[in-house]
PDB file of C-alpha atoms and ligand atoms in Angstrom:
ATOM      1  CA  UNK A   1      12.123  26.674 -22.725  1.00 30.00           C
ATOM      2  CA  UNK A   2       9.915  29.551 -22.472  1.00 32.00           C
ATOM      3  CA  UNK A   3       8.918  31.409 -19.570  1.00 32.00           C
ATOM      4  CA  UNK A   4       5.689  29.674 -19.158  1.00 32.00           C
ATOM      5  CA  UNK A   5       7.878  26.297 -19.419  1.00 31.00           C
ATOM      6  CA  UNK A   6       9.467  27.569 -15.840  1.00 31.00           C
ATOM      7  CA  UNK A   7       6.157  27.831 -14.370  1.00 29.00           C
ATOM      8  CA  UNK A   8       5.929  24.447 -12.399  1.00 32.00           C
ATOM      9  CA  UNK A   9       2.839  22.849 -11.704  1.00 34.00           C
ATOM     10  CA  UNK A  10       0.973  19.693 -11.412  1.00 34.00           C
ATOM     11  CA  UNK A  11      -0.031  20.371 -14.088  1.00 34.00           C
ATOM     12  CA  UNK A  12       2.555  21.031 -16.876  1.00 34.00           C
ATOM     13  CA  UNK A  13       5.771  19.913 -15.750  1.00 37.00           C
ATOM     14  CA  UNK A  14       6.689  16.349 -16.331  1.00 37.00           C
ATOM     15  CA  UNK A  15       9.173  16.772 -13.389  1.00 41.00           C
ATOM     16  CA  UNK A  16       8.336  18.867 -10.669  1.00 42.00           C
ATOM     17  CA  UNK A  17      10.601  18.201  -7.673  1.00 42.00           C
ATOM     18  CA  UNK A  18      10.289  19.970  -4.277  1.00 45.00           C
ATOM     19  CA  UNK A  19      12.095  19.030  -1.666  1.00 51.00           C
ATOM     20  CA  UNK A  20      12.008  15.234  -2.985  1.00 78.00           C
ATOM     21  CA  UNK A  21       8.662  14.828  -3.782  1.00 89.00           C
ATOM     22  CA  UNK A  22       7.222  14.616  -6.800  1.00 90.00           C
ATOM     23  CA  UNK A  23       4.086  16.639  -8.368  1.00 94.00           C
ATOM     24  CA  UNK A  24       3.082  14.474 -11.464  1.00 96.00           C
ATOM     25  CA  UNK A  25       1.963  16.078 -14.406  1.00 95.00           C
ATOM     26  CA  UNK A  26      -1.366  15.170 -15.997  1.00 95.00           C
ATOM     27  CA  UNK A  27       0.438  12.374 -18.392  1.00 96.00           C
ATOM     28  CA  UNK A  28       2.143  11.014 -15.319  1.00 97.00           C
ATOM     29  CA  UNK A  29      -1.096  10.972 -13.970  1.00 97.00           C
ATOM     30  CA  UNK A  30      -2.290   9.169 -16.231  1.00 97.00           C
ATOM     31  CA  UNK A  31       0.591   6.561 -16.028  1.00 97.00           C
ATOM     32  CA  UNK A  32      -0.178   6.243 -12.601  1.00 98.00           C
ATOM     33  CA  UNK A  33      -3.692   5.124 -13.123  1.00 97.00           C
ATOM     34  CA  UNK A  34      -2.943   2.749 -15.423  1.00 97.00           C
ATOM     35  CA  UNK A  35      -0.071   1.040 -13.382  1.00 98.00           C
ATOM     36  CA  UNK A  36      -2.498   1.362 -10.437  1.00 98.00           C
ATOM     37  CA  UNK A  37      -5.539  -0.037 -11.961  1.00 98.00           C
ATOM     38  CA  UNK A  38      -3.106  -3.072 -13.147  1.00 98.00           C
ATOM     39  CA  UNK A  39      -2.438  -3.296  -9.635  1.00 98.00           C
ATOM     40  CA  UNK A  40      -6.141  -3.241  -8.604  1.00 98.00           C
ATOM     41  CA  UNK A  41      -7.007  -6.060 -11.296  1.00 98.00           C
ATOM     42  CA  UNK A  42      -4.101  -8.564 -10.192  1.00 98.00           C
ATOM     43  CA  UNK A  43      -5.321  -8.315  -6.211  1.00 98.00           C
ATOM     44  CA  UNK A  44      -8.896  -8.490  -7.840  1.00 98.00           C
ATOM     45  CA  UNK A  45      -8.204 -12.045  -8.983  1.00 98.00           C
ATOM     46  CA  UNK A  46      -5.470 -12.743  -6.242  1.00 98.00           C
ATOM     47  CA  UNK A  47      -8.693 -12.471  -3.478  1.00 98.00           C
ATOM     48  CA  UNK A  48     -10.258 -14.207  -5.958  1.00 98.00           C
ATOM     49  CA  UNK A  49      -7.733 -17.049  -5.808  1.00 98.00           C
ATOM     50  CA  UNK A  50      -7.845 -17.412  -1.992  1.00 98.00           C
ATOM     51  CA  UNK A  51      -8.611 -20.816  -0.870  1.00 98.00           C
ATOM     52  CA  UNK A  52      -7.698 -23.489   1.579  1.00 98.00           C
ATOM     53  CA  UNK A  53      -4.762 -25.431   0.459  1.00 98.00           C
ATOM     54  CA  UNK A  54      -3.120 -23.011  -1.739  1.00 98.00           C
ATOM     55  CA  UNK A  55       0.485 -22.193  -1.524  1.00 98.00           C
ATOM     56  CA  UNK A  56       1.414 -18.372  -1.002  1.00 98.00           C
ATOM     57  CA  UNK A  57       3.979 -19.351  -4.076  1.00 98.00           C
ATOM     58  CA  UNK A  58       1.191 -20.248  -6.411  1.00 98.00           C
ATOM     59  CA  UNK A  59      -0.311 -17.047  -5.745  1.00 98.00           C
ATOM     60  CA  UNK A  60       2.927 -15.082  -6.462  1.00 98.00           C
ATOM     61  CA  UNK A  61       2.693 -17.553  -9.948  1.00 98.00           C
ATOM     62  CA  UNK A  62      -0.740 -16.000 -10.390  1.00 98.00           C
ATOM     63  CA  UNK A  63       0.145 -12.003  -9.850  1.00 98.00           C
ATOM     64  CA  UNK A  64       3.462 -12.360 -12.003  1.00 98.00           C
ATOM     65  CA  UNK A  65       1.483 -13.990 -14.885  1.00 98.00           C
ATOM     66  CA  UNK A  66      -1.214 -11.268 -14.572  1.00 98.00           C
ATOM     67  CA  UNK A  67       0.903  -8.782 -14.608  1.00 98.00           C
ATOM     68  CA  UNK A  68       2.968  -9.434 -17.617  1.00 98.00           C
ATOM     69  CA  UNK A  69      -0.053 -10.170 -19.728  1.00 98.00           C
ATOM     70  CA  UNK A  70      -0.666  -6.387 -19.129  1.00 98.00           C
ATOM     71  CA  UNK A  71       3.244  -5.734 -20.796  1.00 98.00           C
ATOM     72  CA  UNK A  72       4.182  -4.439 -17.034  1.00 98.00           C
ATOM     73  CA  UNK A  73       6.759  -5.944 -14.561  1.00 98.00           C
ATOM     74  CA  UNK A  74       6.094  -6.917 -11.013  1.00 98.00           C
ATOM     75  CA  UNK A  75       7.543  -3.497  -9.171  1.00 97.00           C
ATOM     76  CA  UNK A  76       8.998  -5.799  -5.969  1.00 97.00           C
ATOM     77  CA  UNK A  77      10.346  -8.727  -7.647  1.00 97.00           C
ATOM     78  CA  UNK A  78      14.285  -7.944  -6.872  1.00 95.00           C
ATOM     79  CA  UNK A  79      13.891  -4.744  -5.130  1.00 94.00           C
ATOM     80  CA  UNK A  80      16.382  -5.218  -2.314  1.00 93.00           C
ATOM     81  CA  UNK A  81      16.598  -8.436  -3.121  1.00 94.00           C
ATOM     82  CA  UNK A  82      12.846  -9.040  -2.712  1.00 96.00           C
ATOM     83  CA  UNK A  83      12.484 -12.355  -4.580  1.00 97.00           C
ATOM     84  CA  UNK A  84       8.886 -12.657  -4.468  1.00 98.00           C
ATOM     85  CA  UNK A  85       6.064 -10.378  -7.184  1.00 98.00           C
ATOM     86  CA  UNK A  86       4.110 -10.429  -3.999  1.00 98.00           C
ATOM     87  CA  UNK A  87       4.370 -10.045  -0.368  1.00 98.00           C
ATOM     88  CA  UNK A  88       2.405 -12.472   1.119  1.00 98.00           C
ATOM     89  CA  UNK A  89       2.251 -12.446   5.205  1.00 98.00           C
ATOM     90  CA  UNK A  90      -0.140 -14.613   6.579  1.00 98.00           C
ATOM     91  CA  UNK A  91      -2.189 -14.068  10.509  1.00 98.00           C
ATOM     92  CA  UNK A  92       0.553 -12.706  12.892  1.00 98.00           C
ATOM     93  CA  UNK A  93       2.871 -11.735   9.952  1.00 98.00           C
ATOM     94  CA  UNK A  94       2.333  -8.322   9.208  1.00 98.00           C
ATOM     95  CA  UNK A  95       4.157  -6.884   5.568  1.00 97.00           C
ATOM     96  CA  UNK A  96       6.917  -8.590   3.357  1.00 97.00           C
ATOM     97  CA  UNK A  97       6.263 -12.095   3.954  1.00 98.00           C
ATOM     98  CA  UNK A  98       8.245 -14.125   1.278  1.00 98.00           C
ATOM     99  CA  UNK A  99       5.587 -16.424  -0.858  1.00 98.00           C
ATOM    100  CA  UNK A 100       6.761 -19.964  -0.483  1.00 98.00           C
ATOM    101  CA  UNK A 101       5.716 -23.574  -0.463  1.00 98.00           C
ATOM    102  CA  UNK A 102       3.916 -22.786   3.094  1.00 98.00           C
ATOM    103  CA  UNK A 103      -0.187 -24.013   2.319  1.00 98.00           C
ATOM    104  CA  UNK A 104      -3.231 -21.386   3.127  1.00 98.00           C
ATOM    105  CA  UNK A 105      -5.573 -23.273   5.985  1.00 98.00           C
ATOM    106  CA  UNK A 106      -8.952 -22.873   6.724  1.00 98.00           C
ATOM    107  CA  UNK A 107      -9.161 -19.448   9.259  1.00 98.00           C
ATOM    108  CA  UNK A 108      -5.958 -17.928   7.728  1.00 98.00           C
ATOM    109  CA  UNK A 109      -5.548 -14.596   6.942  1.00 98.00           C
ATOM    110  CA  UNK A 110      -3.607 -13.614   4.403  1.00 98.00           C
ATOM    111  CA  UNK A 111      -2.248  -9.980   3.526  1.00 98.00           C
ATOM    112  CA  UNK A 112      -0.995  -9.986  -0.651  1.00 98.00           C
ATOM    113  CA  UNK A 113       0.997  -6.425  -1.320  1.00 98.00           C
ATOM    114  CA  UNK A 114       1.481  -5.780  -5.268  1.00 98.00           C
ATOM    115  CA  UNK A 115       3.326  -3.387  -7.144  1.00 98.00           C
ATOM    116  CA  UNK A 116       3.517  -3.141 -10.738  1.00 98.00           C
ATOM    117  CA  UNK A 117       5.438  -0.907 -12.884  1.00 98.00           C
ATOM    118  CA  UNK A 118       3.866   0.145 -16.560  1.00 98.00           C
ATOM    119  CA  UNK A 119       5.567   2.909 -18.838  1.00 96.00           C
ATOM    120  CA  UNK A 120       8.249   3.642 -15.894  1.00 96.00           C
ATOM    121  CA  UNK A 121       5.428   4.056 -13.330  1.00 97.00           C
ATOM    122  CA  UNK A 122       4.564   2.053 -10.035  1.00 98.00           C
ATOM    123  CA  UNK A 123       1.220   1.361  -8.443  1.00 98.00           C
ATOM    124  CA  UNK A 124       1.673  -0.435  -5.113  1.00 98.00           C
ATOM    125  CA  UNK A 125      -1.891  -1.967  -3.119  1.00 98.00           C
ATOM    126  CA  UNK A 126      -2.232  -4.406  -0.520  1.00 98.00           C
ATOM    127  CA  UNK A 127      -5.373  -6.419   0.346  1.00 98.00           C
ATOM    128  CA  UNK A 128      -6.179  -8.884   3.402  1.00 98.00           C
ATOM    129  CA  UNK A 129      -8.549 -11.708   2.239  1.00 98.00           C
ATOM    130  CA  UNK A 130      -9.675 -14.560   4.908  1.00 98.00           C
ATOM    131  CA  UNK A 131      -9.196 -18.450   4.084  1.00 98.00           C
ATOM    132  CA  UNK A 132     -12.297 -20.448   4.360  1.00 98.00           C
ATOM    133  CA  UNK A 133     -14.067 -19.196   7.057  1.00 98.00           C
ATOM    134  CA  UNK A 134     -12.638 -16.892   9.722  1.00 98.00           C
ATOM    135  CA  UNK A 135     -13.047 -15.948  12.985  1.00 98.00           C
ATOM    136  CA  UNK A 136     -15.542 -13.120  13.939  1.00 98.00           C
ATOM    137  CA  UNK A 137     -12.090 -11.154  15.727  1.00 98.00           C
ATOM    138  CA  UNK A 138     -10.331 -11.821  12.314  1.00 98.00           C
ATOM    139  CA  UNK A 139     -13.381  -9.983  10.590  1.00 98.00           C
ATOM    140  CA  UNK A 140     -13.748  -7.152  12.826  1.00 98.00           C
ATOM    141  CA  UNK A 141      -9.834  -6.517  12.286  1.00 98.00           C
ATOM    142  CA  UNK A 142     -10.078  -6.750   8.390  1.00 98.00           C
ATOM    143  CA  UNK A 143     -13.045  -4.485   8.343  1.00 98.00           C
ATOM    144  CA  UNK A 144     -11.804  -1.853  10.847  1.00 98.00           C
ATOM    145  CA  UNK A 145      -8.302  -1.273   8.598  1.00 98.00           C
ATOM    146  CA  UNK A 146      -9.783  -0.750   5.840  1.00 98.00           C
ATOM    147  CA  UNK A 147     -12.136   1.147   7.148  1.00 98.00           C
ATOM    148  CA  UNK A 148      -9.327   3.173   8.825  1.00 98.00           C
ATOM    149  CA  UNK A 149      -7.433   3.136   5.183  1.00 98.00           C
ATOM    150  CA  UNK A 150     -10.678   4.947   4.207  1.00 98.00           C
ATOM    151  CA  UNK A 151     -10.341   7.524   6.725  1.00 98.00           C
ATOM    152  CA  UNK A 152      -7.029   8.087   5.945  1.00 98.00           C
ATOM    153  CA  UNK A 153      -7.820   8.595   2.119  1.00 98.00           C
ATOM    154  CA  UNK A 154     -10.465  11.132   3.221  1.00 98.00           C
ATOM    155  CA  UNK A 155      -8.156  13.385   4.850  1.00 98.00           C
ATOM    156  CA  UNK A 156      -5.626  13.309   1.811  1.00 98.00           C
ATOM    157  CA  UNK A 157      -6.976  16.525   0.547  1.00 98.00           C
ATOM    158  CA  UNK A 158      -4.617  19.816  -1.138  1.00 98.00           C
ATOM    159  CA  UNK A 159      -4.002  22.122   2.359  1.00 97.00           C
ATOM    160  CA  UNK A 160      -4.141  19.072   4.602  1.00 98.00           C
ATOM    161  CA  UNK A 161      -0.796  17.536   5.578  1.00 98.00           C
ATOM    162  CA  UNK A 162       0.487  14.512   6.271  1.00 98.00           C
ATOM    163  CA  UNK A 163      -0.064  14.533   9.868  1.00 98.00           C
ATOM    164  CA  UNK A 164      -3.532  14.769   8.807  1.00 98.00           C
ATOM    165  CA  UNK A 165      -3.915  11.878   7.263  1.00 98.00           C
ATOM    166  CA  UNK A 166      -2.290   9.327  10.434  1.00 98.00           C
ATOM    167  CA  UNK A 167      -4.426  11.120  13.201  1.00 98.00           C
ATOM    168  CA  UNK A 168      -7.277   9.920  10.819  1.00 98.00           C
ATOM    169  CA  UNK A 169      -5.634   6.331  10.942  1.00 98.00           C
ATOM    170  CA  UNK A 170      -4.651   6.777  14.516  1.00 98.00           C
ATOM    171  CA  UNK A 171      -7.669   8.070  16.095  1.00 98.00           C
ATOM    172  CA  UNK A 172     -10.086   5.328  14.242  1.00 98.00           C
ATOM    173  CA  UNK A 173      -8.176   2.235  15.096  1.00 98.00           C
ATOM    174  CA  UNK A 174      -7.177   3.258  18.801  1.00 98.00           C
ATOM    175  CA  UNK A 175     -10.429   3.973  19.808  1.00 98.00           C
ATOM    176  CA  UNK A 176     -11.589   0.493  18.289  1.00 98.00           C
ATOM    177  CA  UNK A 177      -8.495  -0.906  20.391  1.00 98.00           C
ATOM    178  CA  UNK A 178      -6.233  -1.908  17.765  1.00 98.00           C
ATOM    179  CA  UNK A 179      -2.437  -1.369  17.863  1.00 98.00           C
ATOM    180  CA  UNK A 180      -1.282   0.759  15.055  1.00 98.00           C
ATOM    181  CA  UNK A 181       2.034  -0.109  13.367  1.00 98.00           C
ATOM    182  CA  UNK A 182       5.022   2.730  13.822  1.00 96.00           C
ATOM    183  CA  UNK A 183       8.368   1.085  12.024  1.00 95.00           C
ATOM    184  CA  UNK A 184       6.384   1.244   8.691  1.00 96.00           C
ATOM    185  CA  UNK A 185       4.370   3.392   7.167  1.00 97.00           C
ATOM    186  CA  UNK A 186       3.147   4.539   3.930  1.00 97.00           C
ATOM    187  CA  UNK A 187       4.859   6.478   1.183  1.00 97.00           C
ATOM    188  CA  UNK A 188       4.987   9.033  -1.921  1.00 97.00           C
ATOM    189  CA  UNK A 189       5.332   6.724  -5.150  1.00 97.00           C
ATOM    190  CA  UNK A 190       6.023   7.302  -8.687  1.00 96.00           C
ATOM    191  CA  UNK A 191       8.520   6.609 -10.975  1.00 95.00           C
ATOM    192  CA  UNK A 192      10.166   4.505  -7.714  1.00 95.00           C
ATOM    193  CA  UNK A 193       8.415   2.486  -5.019  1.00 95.00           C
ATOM    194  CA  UNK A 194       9.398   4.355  -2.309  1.00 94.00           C
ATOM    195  CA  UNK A 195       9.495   8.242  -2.446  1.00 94.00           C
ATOM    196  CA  UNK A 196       9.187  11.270  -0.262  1.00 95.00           C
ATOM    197  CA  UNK A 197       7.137  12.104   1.974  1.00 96.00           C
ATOM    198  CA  UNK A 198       6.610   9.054   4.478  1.00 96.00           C
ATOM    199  CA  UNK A 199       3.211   8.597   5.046  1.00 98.00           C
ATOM    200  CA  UNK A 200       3.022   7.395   9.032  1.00 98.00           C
ATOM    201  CA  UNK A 201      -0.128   5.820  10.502  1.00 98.00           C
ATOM    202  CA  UNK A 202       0.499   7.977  13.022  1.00 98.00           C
ATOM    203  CA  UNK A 203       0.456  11.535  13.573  1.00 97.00           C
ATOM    204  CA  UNK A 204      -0.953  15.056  14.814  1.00 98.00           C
ATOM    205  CA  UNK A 205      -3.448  16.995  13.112  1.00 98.00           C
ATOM    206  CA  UNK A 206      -1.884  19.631  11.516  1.00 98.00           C
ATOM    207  CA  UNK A 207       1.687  18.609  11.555  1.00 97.00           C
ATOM    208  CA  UNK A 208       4.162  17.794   8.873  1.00 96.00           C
ATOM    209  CA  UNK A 209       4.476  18.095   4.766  1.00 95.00           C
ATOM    210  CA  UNK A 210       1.850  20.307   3.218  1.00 97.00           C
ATOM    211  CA  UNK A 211      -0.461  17.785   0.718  1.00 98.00           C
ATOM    212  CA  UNK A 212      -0.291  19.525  -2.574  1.00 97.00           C
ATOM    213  CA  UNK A 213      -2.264  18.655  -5.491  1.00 97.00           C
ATOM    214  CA  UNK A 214      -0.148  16.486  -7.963  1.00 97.00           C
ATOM    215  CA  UNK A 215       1.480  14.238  -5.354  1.00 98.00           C
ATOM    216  CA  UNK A 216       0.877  10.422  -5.430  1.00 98.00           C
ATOM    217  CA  UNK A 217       0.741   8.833  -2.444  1.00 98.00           C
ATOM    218  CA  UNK A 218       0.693   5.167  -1.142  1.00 98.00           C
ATOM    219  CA  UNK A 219      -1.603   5.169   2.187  1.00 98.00           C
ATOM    220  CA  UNK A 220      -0.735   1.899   4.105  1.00 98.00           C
ATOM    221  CA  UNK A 221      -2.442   0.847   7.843  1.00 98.00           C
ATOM    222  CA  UNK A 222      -1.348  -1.803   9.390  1.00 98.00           C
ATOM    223  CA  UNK A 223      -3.177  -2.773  12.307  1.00 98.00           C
ATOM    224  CA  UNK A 224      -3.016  -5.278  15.230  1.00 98.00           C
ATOM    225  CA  UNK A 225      -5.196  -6.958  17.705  1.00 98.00           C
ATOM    226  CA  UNK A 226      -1.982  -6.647  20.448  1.00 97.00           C
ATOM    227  CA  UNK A 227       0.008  -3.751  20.576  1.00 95.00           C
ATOM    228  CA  UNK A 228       2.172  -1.775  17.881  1.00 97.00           C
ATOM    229  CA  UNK A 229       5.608  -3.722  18.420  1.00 97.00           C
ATOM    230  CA  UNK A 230       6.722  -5.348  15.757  1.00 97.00           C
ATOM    231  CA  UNK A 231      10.082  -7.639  14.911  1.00 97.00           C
ATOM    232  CA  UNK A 232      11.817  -8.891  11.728  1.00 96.00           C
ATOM    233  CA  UNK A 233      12.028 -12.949  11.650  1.00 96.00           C
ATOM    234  CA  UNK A 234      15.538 -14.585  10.272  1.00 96.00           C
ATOM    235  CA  UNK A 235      14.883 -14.300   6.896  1.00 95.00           C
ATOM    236  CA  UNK A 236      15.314 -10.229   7.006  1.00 95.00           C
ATOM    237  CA  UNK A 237      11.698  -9.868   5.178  1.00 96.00           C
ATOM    238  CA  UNK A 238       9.093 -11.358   7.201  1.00 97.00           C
ATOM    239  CA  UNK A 239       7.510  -8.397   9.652  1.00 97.00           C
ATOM    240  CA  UNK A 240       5.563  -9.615  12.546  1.00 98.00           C
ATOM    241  CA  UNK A 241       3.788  -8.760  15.734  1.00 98.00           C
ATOM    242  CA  UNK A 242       6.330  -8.938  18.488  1.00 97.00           C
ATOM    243  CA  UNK A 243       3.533 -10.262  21.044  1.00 97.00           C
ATOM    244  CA  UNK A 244       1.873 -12.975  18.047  1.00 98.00           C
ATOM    245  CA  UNK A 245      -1.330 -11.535  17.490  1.00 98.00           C
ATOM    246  CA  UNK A 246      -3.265 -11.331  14.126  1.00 98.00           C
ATOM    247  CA  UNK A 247      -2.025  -8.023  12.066  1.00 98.00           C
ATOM    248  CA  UNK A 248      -4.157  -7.034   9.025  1.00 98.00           C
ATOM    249  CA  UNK A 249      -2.682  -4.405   6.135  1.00 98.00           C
ATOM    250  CA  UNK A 250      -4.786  -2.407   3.479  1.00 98.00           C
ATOM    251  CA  UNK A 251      -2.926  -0.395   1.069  1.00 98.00           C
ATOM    252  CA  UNK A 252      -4.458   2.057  -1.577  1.00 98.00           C
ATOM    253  CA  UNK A 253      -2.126   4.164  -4.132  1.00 98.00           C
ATOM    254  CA  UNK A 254      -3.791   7.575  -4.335  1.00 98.00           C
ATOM    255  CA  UNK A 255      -3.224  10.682  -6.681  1.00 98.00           C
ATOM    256  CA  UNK A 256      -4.006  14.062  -4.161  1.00 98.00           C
ATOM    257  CA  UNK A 257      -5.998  16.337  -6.431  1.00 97.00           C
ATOM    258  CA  UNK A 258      -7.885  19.799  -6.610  1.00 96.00           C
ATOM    259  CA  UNK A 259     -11.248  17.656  -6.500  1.00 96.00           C
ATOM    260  CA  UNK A 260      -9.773  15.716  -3.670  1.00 96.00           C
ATOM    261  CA  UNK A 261      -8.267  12.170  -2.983  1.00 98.00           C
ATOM    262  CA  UNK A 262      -8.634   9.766  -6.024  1.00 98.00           C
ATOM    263  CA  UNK A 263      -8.011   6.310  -5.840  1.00 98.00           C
ATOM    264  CA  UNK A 264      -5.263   4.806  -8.366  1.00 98.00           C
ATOM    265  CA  UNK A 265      -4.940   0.738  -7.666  1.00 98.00           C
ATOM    266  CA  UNK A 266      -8.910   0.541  -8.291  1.00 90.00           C
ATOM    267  CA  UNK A 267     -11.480  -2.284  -8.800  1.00 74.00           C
ATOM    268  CA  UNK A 268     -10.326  -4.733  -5.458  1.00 64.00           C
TER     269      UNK A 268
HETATM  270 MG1   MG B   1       2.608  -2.182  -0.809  1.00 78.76          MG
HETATM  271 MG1   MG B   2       3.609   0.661  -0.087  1.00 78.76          MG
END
């Protein structure tokens, strides 16, 4: 290794650690998009797929199939223990809903969270699609989190921090009157699901890790029409609203770069 070899950046180290996180190189980069833009395609056909009287199992069927026809492997199928490729939650569940034999109804909701993992990299999305026909409340909840997903992304820029990026979250959905998950929150992602820093929806301006070009990032709002409180049911996986009401959860994988945020799990 030469003395240039020690000089760690984005761009030239194929692992750059600091402090836990991870600054990809341009190859992993490059990884990343392609796990991501797997990702992107299987939610593509999963909304797609949406449609009264479907089971949330046959749309797990659906992402695993998709998935391996791309030679990658569903990224949550075992993690933990997760038996599902997806997470599908439907109306008052919020994240990690196991798919099962339960059938999609007309004015469902339905959040579907993917990962996939190509060439030892992971791109992780989420999407919430309506069944049938919806209620206008439903819609307006959709549209305002991933709206505020969009604001988040915006503010995921090199010098920003994290804190940055869940006032953005924060200060959109609040004023829209929407409680704003706190037990989860988003992540940094790479060659694992789930690495440093956390990504709260939550936060002060200002406050918190320093974004750096080179880190990958999973943004993640979840938002409800009731408050923030949330509780596990007795399976251990299923997240919902501890007061009932409808929760809805976008979820982009994003590289931070010099030319700002760029979107990995593409084209849903
Ligand atoms: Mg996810
Ligand atoms: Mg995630």
């Amino acid at each position: 290794m030469n003395r240039k070899d020690k000089v760690r950046t984005a761009s030239n180290s194929p692992t750059t650690y600091t402090g836990g996180i991870t600054l990809k190189s341009k190859q992993e980069m490059d990884a990343m998009r392609e796990a991501g833009a797997i990702v992107g395609a299987t939610l593509t056909l999963l909304r797609r797929s949406v449609e009264p009287g479907i089971t949330t199992r046959e749309l797990d069927k659906i992402a695993y199939d998709n998935i391996l026809s791309y030679g990658a492997k569903p990224a949550f199928k075992g993690y933990h223990g997760f038996p599902g490729t997806i997470c599908a939650s439907v109306n008052e569940e919020i994240v990690h809903g196991i798919p099962g034999k339960r059938v999609l109804k007309e004015g469902d909701i339905i959040k579907m969270d993917c990962g996939a993992t190509i060439n030892g990299f992971i791109g992780d999305a989420a999407i919430s699609v309506p069944v049938g026909e919806v209620s206008q409340e439903a819609t307006d909840l959709m549209n305002a989190t991933k709206s505020s997903l969009e604001e988040g992304i915006k503010a995921a820029v090199p010098g920003n921090r994290i804190g940055d990026i869940g006032f953005a979250v924060q200060t959109f959905s609040e004023a829209r009157g929407y409680g704003v998950v706190r037990e989860f929150v988003g992540h940094g992602i790479g060659r694992f699901l789930h690495e440093d820093p956390q990504v709260p929806n939550y936060g002060q301006a200002g406050k918190g890790q320093l974004l750096r070009a080179g880190m990958c990032i999973a943004i993640e709002p979840m938002l409800n029409i009731g408050d923030w409180h949330t509780r596990v049911l007795d399976d251990a996986w299923t997240v919902v609203t501890a007061d009932g009401s409808l929760s809805s959860h976008f979820e982009h994988t994003i590289a931070i770069t010099e030319d700002g945020p760029e979107v990995l799990t593409t084209n849903y």
